[in-house]
Tab-separated table of C-alpha atoms and ligand atoms in Angstrom:
chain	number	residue	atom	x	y	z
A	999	UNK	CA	-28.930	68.973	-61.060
A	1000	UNK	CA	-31.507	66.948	-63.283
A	1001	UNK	CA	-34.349	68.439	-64.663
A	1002	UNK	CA	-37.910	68.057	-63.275
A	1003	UNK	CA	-41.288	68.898	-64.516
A	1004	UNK	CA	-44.173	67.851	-62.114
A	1005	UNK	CA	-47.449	67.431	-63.337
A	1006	UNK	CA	-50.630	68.556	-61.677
A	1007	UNK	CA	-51.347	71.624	-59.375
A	1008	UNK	CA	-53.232	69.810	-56.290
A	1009	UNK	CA	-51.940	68.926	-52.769
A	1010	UNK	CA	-48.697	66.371	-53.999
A	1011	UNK	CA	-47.852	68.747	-56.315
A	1012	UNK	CA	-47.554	71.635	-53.928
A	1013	UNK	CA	-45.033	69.622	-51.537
A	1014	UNK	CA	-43.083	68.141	-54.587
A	1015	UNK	CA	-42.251	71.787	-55.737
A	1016	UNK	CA	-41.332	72.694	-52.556
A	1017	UNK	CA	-39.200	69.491	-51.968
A	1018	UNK	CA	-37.716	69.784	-55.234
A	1019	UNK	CA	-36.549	72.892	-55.535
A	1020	UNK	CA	-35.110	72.694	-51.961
A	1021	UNK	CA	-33.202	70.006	-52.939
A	1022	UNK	CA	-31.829	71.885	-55.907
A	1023	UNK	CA	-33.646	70.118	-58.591
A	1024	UNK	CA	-34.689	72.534	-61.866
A	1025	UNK	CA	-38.621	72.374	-61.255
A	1026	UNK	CA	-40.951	73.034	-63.701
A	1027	UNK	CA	-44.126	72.550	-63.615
A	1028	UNK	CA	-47.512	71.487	-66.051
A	1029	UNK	CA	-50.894	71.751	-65.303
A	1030	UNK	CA	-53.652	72.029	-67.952
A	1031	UNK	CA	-56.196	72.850	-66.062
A	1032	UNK	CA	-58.087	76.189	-66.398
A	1033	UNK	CA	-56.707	78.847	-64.887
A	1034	UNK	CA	-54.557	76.827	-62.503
A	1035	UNK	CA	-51.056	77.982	-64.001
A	1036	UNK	CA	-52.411	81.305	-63.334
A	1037	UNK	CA	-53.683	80.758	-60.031
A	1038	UNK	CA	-50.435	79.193	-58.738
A	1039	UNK	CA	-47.828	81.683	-60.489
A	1040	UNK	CA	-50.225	84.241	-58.528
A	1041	UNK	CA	-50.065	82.812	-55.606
A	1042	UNK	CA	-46.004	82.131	-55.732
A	1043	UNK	CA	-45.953	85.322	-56.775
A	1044	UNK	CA	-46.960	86.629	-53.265
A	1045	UNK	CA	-44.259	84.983	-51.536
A	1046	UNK	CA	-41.070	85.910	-53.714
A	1047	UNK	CA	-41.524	83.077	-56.188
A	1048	UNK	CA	-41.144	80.587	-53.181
A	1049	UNK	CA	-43.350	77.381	-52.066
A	1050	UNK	CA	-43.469	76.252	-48.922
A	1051	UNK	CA	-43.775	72.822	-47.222
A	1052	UNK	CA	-45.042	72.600	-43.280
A	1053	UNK	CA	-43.905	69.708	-41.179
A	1054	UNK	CA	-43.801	69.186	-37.957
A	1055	UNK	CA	-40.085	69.795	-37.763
A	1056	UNK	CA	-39.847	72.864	-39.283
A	1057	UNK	CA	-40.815	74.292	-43.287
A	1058	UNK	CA	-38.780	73.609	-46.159
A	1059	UNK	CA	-39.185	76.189	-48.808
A	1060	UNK	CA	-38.385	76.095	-52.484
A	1061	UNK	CA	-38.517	77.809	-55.805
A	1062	UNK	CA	-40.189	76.411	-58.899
A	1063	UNK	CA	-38.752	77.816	-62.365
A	1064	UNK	CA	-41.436	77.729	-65.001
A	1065	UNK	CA	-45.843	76.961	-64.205
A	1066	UNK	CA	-47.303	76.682	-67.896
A	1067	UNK	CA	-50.574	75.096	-68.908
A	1068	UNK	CA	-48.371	74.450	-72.571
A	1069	UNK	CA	-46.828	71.132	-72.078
A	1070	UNK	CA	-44.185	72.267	-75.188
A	1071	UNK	CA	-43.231	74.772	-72.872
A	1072	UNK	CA	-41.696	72.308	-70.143
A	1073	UNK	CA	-41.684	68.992	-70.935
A	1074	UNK	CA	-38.702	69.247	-73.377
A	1075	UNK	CA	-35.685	68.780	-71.698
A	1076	UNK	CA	-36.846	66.896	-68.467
A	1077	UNK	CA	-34.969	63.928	-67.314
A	1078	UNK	CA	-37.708	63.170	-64.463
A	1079	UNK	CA	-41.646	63.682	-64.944
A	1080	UNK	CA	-43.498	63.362	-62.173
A	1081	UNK	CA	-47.132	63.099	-62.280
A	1082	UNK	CA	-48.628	64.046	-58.562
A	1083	UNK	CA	-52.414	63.656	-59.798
A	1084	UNK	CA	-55.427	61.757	-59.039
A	1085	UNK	CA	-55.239	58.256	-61.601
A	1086	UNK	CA	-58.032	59.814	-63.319
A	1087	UNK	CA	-55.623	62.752	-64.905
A	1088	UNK	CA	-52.915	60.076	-65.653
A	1089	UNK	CA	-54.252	59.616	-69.193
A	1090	UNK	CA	-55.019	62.915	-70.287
A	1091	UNK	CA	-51.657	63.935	-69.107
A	1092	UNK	CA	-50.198	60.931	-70.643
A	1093	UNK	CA	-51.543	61.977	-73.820
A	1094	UNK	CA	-50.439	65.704	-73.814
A	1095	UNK	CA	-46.682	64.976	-72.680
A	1096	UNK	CA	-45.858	61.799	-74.334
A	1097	UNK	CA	-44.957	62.958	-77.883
A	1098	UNK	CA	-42.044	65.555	-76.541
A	1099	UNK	CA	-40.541	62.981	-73.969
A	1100	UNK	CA	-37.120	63.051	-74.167
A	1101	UNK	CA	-35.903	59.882	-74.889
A	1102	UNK	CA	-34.874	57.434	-72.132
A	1103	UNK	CA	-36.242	59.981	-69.361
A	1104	UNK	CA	-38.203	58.672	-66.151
A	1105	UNK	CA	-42.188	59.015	-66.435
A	1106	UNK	CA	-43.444	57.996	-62.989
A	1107	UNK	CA	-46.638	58.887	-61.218
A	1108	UNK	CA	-47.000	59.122	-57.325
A	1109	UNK	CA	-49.129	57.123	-56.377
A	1110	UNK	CA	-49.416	54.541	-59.238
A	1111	UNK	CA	-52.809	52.912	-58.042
A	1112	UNK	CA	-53.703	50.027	-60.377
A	1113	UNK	CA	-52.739	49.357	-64.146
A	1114	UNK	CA	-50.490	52.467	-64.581
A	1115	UNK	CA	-48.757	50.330	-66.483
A	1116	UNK	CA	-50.868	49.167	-68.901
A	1117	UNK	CA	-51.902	52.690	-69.744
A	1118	UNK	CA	-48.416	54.474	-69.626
A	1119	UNK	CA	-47.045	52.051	-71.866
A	1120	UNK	CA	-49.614	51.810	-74.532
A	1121	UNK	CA	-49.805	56.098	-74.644
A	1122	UNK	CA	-46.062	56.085	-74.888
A	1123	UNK	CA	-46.163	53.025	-77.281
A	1124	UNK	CA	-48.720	54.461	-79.316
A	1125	UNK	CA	-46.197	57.749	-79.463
A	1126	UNK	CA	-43.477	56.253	-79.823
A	1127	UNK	CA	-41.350	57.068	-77.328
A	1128	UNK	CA	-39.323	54.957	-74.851
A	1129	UNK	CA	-39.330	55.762	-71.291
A	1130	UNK	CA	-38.574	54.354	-68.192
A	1131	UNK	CA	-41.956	54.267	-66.732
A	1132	UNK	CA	-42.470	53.728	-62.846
A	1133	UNK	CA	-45.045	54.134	-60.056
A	1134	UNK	CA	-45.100	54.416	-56.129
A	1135	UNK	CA	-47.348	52.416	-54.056
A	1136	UNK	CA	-48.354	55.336	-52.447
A	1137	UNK	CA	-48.291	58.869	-51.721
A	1138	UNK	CA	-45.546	59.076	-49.269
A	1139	UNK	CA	-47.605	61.775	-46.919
A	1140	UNK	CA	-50.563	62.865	-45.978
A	1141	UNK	CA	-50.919	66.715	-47.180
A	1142	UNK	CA	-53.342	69.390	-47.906
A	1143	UNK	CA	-52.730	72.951	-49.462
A	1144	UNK	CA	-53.081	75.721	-46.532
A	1145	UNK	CA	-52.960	78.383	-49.290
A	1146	UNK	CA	-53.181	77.827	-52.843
A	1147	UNK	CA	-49.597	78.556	-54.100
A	1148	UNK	CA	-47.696	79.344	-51.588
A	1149	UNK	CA	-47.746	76.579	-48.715
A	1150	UNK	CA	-48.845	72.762	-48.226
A	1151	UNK	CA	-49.102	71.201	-44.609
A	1152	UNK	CA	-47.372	67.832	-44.513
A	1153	UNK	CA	-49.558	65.840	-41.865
A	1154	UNK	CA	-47.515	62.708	-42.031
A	1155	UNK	CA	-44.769	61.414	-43.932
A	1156	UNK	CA	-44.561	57.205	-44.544
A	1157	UNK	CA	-41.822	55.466	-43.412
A	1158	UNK	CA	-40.825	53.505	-46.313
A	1159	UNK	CA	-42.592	53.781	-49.819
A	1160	UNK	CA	-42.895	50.659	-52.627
A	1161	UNK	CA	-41.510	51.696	-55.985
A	1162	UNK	CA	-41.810	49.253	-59.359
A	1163	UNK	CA	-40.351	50.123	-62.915
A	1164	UNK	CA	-40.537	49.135	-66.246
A	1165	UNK	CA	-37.812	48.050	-66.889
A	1166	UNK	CA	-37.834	46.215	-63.989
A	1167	UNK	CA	-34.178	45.930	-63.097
A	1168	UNK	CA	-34.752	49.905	-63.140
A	1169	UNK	CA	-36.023	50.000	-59.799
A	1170	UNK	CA	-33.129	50.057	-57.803
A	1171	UNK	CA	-31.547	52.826	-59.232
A	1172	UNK	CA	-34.443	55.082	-59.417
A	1173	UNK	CA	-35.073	54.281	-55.981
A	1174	UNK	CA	-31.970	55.189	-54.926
A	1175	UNK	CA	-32.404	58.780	-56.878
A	1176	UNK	CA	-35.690	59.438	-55.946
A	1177	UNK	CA	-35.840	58.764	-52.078
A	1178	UNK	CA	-33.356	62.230	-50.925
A	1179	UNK	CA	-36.006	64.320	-52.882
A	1180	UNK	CA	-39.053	62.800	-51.271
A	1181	UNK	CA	-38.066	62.483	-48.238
A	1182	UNK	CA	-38.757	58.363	-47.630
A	1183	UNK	CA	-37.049	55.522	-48.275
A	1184	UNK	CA	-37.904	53.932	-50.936
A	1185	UNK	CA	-37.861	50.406	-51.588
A	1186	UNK	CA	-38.025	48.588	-54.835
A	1187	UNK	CA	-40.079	46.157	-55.653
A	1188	UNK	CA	-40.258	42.965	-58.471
A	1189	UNK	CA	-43.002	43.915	-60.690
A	1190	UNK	CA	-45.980	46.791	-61.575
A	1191	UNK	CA	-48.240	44.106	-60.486
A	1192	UNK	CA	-47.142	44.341	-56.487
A	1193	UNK	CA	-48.113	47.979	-57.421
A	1194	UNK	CA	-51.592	46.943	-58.356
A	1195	UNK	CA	-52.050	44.264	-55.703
A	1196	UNK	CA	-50.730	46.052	-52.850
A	1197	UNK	CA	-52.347	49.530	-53.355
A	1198	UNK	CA	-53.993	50.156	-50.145
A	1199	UNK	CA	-55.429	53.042	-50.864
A	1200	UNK	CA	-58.251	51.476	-53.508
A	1201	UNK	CA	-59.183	49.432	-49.869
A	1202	UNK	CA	-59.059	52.223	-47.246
A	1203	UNK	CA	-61.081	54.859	-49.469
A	1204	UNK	CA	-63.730	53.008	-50.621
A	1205	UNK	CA	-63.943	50.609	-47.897
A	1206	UNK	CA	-64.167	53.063	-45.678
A	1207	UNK	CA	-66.662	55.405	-47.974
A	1208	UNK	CA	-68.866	52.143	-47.665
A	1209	UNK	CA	-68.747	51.458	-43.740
A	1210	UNK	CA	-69.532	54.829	-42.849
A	1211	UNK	CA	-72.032	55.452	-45.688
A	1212	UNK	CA	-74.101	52.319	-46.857
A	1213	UNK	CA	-77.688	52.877	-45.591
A	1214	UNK	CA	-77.401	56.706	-44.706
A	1215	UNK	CA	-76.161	57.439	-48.630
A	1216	UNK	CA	-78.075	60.595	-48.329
A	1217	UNK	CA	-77.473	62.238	-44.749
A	1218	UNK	CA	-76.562	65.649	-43.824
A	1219	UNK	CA	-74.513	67.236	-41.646
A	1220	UNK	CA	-73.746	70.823	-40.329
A	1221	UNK	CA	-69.970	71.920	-41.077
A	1222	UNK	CA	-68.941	70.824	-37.210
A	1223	UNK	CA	-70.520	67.561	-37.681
A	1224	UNK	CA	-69.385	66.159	-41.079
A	1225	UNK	CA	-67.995	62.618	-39.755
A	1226	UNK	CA	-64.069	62.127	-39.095
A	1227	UNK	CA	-63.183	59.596	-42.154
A	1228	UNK	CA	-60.461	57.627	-40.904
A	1229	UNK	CA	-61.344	58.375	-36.864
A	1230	UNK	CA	-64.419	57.307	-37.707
A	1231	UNK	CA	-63.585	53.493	-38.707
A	1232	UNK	CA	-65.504	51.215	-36.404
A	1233	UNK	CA	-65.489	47.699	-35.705
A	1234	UNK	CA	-67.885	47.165	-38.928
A	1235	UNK	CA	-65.574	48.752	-41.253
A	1236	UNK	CA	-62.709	47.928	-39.718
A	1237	UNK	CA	-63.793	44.207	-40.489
A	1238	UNK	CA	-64.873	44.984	-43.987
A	1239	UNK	CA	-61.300	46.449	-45.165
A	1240	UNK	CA	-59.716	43.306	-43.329
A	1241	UNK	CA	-61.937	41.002	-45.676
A	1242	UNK	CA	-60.802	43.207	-48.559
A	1243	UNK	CA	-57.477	42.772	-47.319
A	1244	UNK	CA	-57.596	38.679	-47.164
A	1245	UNK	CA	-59.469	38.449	-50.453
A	1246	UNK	CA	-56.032	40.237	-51.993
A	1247	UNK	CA	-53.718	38.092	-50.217
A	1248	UNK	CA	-55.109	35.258	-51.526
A	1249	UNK	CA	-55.128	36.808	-55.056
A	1250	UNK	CA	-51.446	37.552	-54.797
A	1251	UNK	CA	-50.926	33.627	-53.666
A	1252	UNK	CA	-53.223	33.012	-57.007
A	1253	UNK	CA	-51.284	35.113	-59.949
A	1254	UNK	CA	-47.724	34.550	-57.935
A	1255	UNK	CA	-48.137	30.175	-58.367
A	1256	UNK	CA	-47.849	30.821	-62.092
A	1257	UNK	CA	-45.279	33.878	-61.869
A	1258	UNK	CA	-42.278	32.408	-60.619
A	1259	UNK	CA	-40.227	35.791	-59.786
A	1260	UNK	CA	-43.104	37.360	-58.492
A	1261	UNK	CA	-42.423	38.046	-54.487
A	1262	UNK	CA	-45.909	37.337	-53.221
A	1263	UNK	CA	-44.427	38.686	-49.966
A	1264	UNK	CA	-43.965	42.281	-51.300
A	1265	UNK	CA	-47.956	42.616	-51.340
A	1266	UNK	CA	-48.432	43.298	-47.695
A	1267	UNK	CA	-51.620	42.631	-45.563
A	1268	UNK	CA	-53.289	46.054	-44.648
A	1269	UNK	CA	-52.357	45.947	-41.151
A	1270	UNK	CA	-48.674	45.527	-41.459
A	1271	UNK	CA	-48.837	47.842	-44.453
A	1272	UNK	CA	-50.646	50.447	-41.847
A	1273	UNK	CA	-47.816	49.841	-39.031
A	1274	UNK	CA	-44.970	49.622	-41.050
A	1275	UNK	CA	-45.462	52.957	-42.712
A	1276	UNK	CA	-46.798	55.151	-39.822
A	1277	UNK	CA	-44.434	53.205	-36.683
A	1278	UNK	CA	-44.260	57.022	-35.187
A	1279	UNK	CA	-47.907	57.784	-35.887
A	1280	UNK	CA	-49.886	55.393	-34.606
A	1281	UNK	CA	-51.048	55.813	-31.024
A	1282	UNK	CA	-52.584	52.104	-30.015
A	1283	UNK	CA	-51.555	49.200	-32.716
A	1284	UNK	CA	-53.763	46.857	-31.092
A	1285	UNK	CA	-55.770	45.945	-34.162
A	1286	UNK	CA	-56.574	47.334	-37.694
A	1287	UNK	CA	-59.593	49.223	-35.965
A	1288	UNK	CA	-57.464	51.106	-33.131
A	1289	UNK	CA	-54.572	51.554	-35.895
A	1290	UNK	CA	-56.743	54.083	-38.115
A	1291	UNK	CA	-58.440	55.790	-35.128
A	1292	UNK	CA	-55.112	56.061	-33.287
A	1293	UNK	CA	-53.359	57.515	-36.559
A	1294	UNK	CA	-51.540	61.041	-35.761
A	1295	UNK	CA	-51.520	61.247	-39.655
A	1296	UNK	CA	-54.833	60.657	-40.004
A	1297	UNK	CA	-56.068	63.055	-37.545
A	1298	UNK	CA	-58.929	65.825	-38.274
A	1299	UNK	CA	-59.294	64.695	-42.189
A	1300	UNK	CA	-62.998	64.483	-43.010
A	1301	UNK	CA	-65.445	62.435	-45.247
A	1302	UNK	CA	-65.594	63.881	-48.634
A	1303	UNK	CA	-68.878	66.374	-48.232
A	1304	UNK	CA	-69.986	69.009	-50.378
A	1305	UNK	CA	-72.674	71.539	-49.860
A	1306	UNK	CA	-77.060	70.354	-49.679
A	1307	UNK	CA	-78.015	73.157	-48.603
A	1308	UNK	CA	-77.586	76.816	-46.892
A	1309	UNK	CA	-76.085	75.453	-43.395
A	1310	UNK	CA	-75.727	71.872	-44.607
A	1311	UNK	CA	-73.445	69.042	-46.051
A	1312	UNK	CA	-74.103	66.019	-47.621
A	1313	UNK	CA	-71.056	63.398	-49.147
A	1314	UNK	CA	-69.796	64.455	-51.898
A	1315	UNK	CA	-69.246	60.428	-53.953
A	1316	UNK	CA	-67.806	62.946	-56.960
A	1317	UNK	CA	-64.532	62.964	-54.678
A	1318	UNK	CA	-61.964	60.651	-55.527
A	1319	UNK	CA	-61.935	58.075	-52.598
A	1320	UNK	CA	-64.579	56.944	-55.108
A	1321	UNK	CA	-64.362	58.134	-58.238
A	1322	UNK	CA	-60.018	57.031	-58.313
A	1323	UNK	CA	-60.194	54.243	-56.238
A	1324	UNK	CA	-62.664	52.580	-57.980
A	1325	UNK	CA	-62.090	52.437	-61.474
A	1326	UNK	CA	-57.856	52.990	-60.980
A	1327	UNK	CA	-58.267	50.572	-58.296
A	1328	UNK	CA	-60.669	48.074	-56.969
A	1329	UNK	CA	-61.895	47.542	-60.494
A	1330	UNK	CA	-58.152	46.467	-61.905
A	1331	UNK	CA	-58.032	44.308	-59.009
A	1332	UNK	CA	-60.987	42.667	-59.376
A	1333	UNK	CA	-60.369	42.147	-63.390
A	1334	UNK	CA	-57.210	40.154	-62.577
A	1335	UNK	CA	-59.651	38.350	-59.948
A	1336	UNK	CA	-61.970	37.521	-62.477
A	1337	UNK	CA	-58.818	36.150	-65.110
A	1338	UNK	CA	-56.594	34.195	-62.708
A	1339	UNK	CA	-60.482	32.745	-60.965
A	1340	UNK	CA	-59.580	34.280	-57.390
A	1341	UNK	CA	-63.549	35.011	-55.834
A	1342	UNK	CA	-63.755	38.459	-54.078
A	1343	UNK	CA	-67.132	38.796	-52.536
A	1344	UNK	CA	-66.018	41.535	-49.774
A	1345	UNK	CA	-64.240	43.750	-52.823
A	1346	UNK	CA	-67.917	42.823	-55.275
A	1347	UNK	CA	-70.037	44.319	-52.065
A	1348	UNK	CA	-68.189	47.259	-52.090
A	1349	UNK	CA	-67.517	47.941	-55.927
A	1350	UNK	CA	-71.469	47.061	-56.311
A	1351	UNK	CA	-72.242	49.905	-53.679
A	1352	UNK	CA	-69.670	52.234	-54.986
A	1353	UNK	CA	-70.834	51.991	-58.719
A	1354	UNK	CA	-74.328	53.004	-57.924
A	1355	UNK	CA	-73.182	56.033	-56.052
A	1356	UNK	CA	-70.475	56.686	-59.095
A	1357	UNK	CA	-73.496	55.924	-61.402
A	1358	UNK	CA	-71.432	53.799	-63.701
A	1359	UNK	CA	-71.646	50.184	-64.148
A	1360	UNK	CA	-68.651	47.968	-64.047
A	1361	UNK	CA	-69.574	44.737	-62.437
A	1362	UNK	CA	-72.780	42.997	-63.789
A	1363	UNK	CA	-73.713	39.847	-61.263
A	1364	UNK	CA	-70.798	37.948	-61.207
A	1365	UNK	CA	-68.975	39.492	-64.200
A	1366	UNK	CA	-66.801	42.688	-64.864
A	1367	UNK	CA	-69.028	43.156	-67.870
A	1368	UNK	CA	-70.644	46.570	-67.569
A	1369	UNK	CA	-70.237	49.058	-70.216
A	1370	UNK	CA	-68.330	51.285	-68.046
A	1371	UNK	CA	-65.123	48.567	-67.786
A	1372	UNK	CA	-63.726	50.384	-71.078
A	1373	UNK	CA	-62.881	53.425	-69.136
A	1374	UNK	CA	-61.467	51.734	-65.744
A	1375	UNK	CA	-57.674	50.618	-66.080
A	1376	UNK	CA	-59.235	46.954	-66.213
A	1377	UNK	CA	-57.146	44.879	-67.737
A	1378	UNK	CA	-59.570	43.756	-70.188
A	1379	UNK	CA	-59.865	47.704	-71.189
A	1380	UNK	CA	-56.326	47.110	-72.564
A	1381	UNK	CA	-57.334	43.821	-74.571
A	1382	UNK	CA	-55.820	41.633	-71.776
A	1383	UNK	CA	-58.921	39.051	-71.088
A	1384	UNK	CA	-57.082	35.987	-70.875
A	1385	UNK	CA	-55.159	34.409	-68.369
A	1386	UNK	CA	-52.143	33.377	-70.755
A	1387	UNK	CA	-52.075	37.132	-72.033
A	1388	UNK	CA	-51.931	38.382	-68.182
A	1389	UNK	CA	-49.526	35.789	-67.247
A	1390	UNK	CA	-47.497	36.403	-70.256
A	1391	UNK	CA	-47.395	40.401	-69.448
A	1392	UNK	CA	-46.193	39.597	-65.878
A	1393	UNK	CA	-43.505	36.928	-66.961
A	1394	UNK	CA	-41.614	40.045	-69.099
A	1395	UNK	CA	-42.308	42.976	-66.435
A	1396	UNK	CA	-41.592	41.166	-63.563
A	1397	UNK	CA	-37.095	41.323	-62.468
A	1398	UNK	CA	-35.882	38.103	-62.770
B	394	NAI	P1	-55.510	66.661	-55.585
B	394	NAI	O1	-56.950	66.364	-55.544
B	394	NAI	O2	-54.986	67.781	-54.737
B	394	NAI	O3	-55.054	66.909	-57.099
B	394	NAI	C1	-55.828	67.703	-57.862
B	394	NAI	C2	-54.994	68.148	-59.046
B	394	NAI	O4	-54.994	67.151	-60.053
B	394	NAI	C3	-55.592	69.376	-59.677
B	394	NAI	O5	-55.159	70.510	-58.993
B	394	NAI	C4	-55.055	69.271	-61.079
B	394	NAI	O6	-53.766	69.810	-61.153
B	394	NAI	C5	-54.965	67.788	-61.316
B	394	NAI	N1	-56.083	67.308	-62.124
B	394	NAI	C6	-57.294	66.905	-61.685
B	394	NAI	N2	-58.055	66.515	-62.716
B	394	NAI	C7	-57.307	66.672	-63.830
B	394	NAI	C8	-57.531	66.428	-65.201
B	394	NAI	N3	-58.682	65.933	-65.644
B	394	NAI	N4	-56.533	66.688	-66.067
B	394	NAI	C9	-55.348	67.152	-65.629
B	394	NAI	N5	-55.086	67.416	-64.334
B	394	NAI	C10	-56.048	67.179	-63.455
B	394	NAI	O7	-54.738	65.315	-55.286
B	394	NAI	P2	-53.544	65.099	-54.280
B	394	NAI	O8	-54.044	65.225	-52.898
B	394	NAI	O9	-52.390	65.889	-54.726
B	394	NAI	O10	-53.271	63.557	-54.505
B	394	NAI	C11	-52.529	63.083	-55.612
B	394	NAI	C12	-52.582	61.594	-55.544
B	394	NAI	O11	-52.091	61.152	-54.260
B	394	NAI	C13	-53.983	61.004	-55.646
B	394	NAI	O12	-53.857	59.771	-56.281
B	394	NAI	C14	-54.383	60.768	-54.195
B	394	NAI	O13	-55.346	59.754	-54.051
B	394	NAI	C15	-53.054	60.342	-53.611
B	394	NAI	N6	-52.940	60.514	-52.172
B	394	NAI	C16	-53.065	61.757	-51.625
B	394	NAI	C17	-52.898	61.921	-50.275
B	394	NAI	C18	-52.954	63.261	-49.647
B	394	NAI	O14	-52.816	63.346	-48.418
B	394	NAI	N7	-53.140	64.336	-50.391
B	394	NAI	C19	-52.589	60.773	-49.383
B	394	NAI	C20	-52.476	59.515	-50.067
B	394	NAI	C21	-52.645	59.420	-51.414
C-alpha cells in the first residue's frame, strides 16, 4: 500500500491517521510544532499504538507508523502528503517538506481554502521539485479530538467533496484514489480556481463571526452561555452569508466569460452547497437560515471564546474562523474581485469588520492596498495584479 505522511497534529489529522491506517495505508506523520510529536506518540502510546475515529456507526481504529517533528525523518519516501492544517501552516510546512519531495508524489492539503495554488507551486518551484499538487474544497467532516492522541469524534461526514489538481487532467485519478480512504466521494473539478471561488467555509466563518458579533465585539459569557455558532444563525446573518454568496456567483460568471473551460457551474451557491453535502443532516431545508440551525452536524459547536476572566468568556477573534478565513480566504476572493472589476460590498463589510478585530489591514477604502495584503494568499502577494496575468494563470491550470 502507498506511503502516507500527514501533516499537522489537530482535529483532521487525528481522523486521517485513524482512516489511514485502517485502510492499510503506511502512515506517518509530521508535525513541527513544540512538543506535539511528543504529546501524540504519548497519547497513542496509551492505547497500544492505536488511533481511534468515533462515528455514529461505529469506531474505526488505526495505527500510525512513525510521529516526528524532523520532516527528514518522514517525508522521504511518501507517495501521498497530506496536509490536514489550518491555511495558515500551509506555508511553513510547505517550506520544511518541499526540498525532500519525492519526485512526482501528490502534495494536497484538506481543505485548500483560497490560492493554495499559488503558494504550493511557487515553494515547490522555488525548490525545485515537481509535484502533483491538489486541494479539497473542504474538510469532508465535522470533527473534534475527544482525547489528544488517542480518539477524534466524527460529527458529520459530507456527502460529496470538490477536489482540483495541478495538473489538471490529474483530478480524476486522484479522486478516484483518495475517496476509499476518506470516506466521501469525491468529485473532480476543472480548475484550482473553483477551489478558491467555491470555498464556503471563508463565507460561513466569518460571516457568521460578523452576524453574531458586530456591535457586542466585547461581550462575555459564562461557560453555559457562550452562544451556539452555527445554531445561532438568525435571519440577519443568514441574509448576510446569502449576499456573500450572490456577490461570488456573480464573480464566477465574471472570471468564467474570459475562461472558456472554466465550469462556472462547479462554484455552487451556499445553499445548494449546504444541502447537497449534509442531505442526511439537515433537519428543515426550508431556507439557508433553517438549513444551519437544523444541521445534525452542526449541532453543540460553539463560537470561538477564550477566557476574560475567573468565571467568564469572551470571543476569542485569534481563532481561525478569522484569522484562516480571512486572509486564506475572503481576502483571495476579493483580490480576484478587485482584478476581473466584480464589486463585493457584502464580502468589503465583513473583511472591513474582520480586519479590525484581526488587527491587520488588508482593504484600504475601496482597494486591497493595506500593508498586510503581502501575507494573505492575495493574488497580488504572488505578483499577479493584472487581469491578463490572472487570466493567463487560469487558461494553463484550468482541464481543457
Ligand atoms: P486544528 O485547529 O485542529 O489544527 C491545528 C493543528 O495545525 C495543530 O495541532 C498543528 O499540528 C497544526 N498547526 C497549527 N499552526 C501551525 C504552524 N504554524 N505550523 C505548523 N503546524 C501548525 O484544525 P482542524 O480542525 O484539524 O482543521 C484543519 C482544516 O480543516 C482547517 O482548515 C479547518 O478550517 C478545516 N475544517 C475543519 C473542520 C472541523 O470540523 N475540524 C470542519 C471544516 C473545515
Amino acid at each position: 500500500m502507498p506511503k502516507l505522511t500527514i501533516c499537522g497534529g489537530g482535529n483532521a489529522a487525528h481522523v486521517l491517521m485513524a482512516l489511514a491506517a485502517n485502510a492499510g495505508w503506511q502512515v506517518d506523520v509530521f508535525t513541527p510544532v513544540p512538543g506535539e510529536a511528543e504529546r501524540l506518540q504519548a497519547g497513542l502510546s496509551g492505547r497500544n499504538g492505536l488511533m481511534a475515529a468515533v462515528t455514529r456507526n461505529g469506531t474505526i481504529t488505526g495505527q500510525p507508523r512513525r510521529i516526528s517533528a524532523n520532516p527528514a525523518a518522514v517525508i522521504p519516501g511518501s507517495a501521498w502528503v497530506l496536509l490536514a492544517l489550518p491555511a495558515f501552516a500551509h506555508g511553513p510546512i510547505l517550506q520544511a517538506i518541499a526540498g525532500m519531495l519525492e519526485p512526482g508524489c501528490n502534495v494536497g492539503a484538506l481543505p485548500a481554502r483560497g490560492g493554495f495554488d499559488y503558494q504550493a507551486l511557487s515553494i515547490l518551484e522555488a525548490a525545485g521539485k515537481s509535484a502533483t499538487v491538489f486541494g479539497l474544497q473542504t474538510l469532508p467532516w465535522a470533527c473534534r479530538i475527544v482525547t489528544y492522541g488517542q480518539s477524534v469524534e466524527i460529527l458529520g461526514t459530507k456527502a460529496v467533496v470538490d477536489l482540483a489538481a495541478f495538473p489538471p487532467d490529474q483530478a480524476p485519478l486522484l479522486a478516484e484514489e483518495l475517496a476509499p480512504l476518506l470516506g466521501v466521494e469525491l468529485n473532480p473539478v476543472s480548475s484550482f480556481l473553483t477551489l478558491t471561488l467555491a470555498n464556503t467555509g471563508q463565507l460561513i466563518h466569518p460571516g457568521i463571526m460578523y452576524g453574531l458579533c458586530r456591535g457586542k465585539e466585547e461581550a462575555t459569557f459564562t461557560a453555559e452561555n457562550i452562544p451556539l455558532f452555527y445554531q445561532g444563525v438568525n435571519g440577519f446573518t443568514a441574509d448576510v452569508l446569502q449576499a456573500m454568496s450572490n456577490e461570488v456567483q456573480t464573480l464566477a460568471k465574471t472570471v468564467g466569460r474570459s475562461l472558456p473551460h472554466f465550469n462556472v457551474s462547479e462554484v455552487r451557491p451556499l445553499y445548494r452547497w449546504l444541502l447537497e453535502s449534509y442531505p442526511n443532516d439537515i433537519v428543515n431545508p426550508t431556507s439557508l437560515h433553517t438549513a444551519f440551525v437544523s444541521n445534525k452536524a452542526y449541532r453543540g459547536l460553539r463560537i470561538p471564546a477564550r477566557p476574560a476572566g475567573p468565571d467568564t468568556f469572551t470571543v476569542d477573534y485569534s481563532a481561525r474562523y478569522l484569522a484562516e478565513d480571512v486572509p486564506y480566504g475572503l481576502v483571495v476572493l476579493r483580490g480576484i474581485a478587485g482584478l476581473v472589476g466584480a464589486a463585493t460590498p457584502a464580502i468589503d463589510e465583513v473583511i472591513l469588520w474582520a480586519q479590525e478585530r484581526l488587527n491587520r489591514q488588508y482593504l484600504v477604502g475601496a482597494g486591497l492596498s493595506g500593508p498586510d495584503v503581502s501575507g494573505t494568499r492575495a493574488p497580488q502577494a504572488y505578483g499577479i495584479d493584472t487581469p491578463a496575468k490572472l487570466l493567463a494563470l487560469y487558461r494553463q491550470q484550468t482541464a481543457s
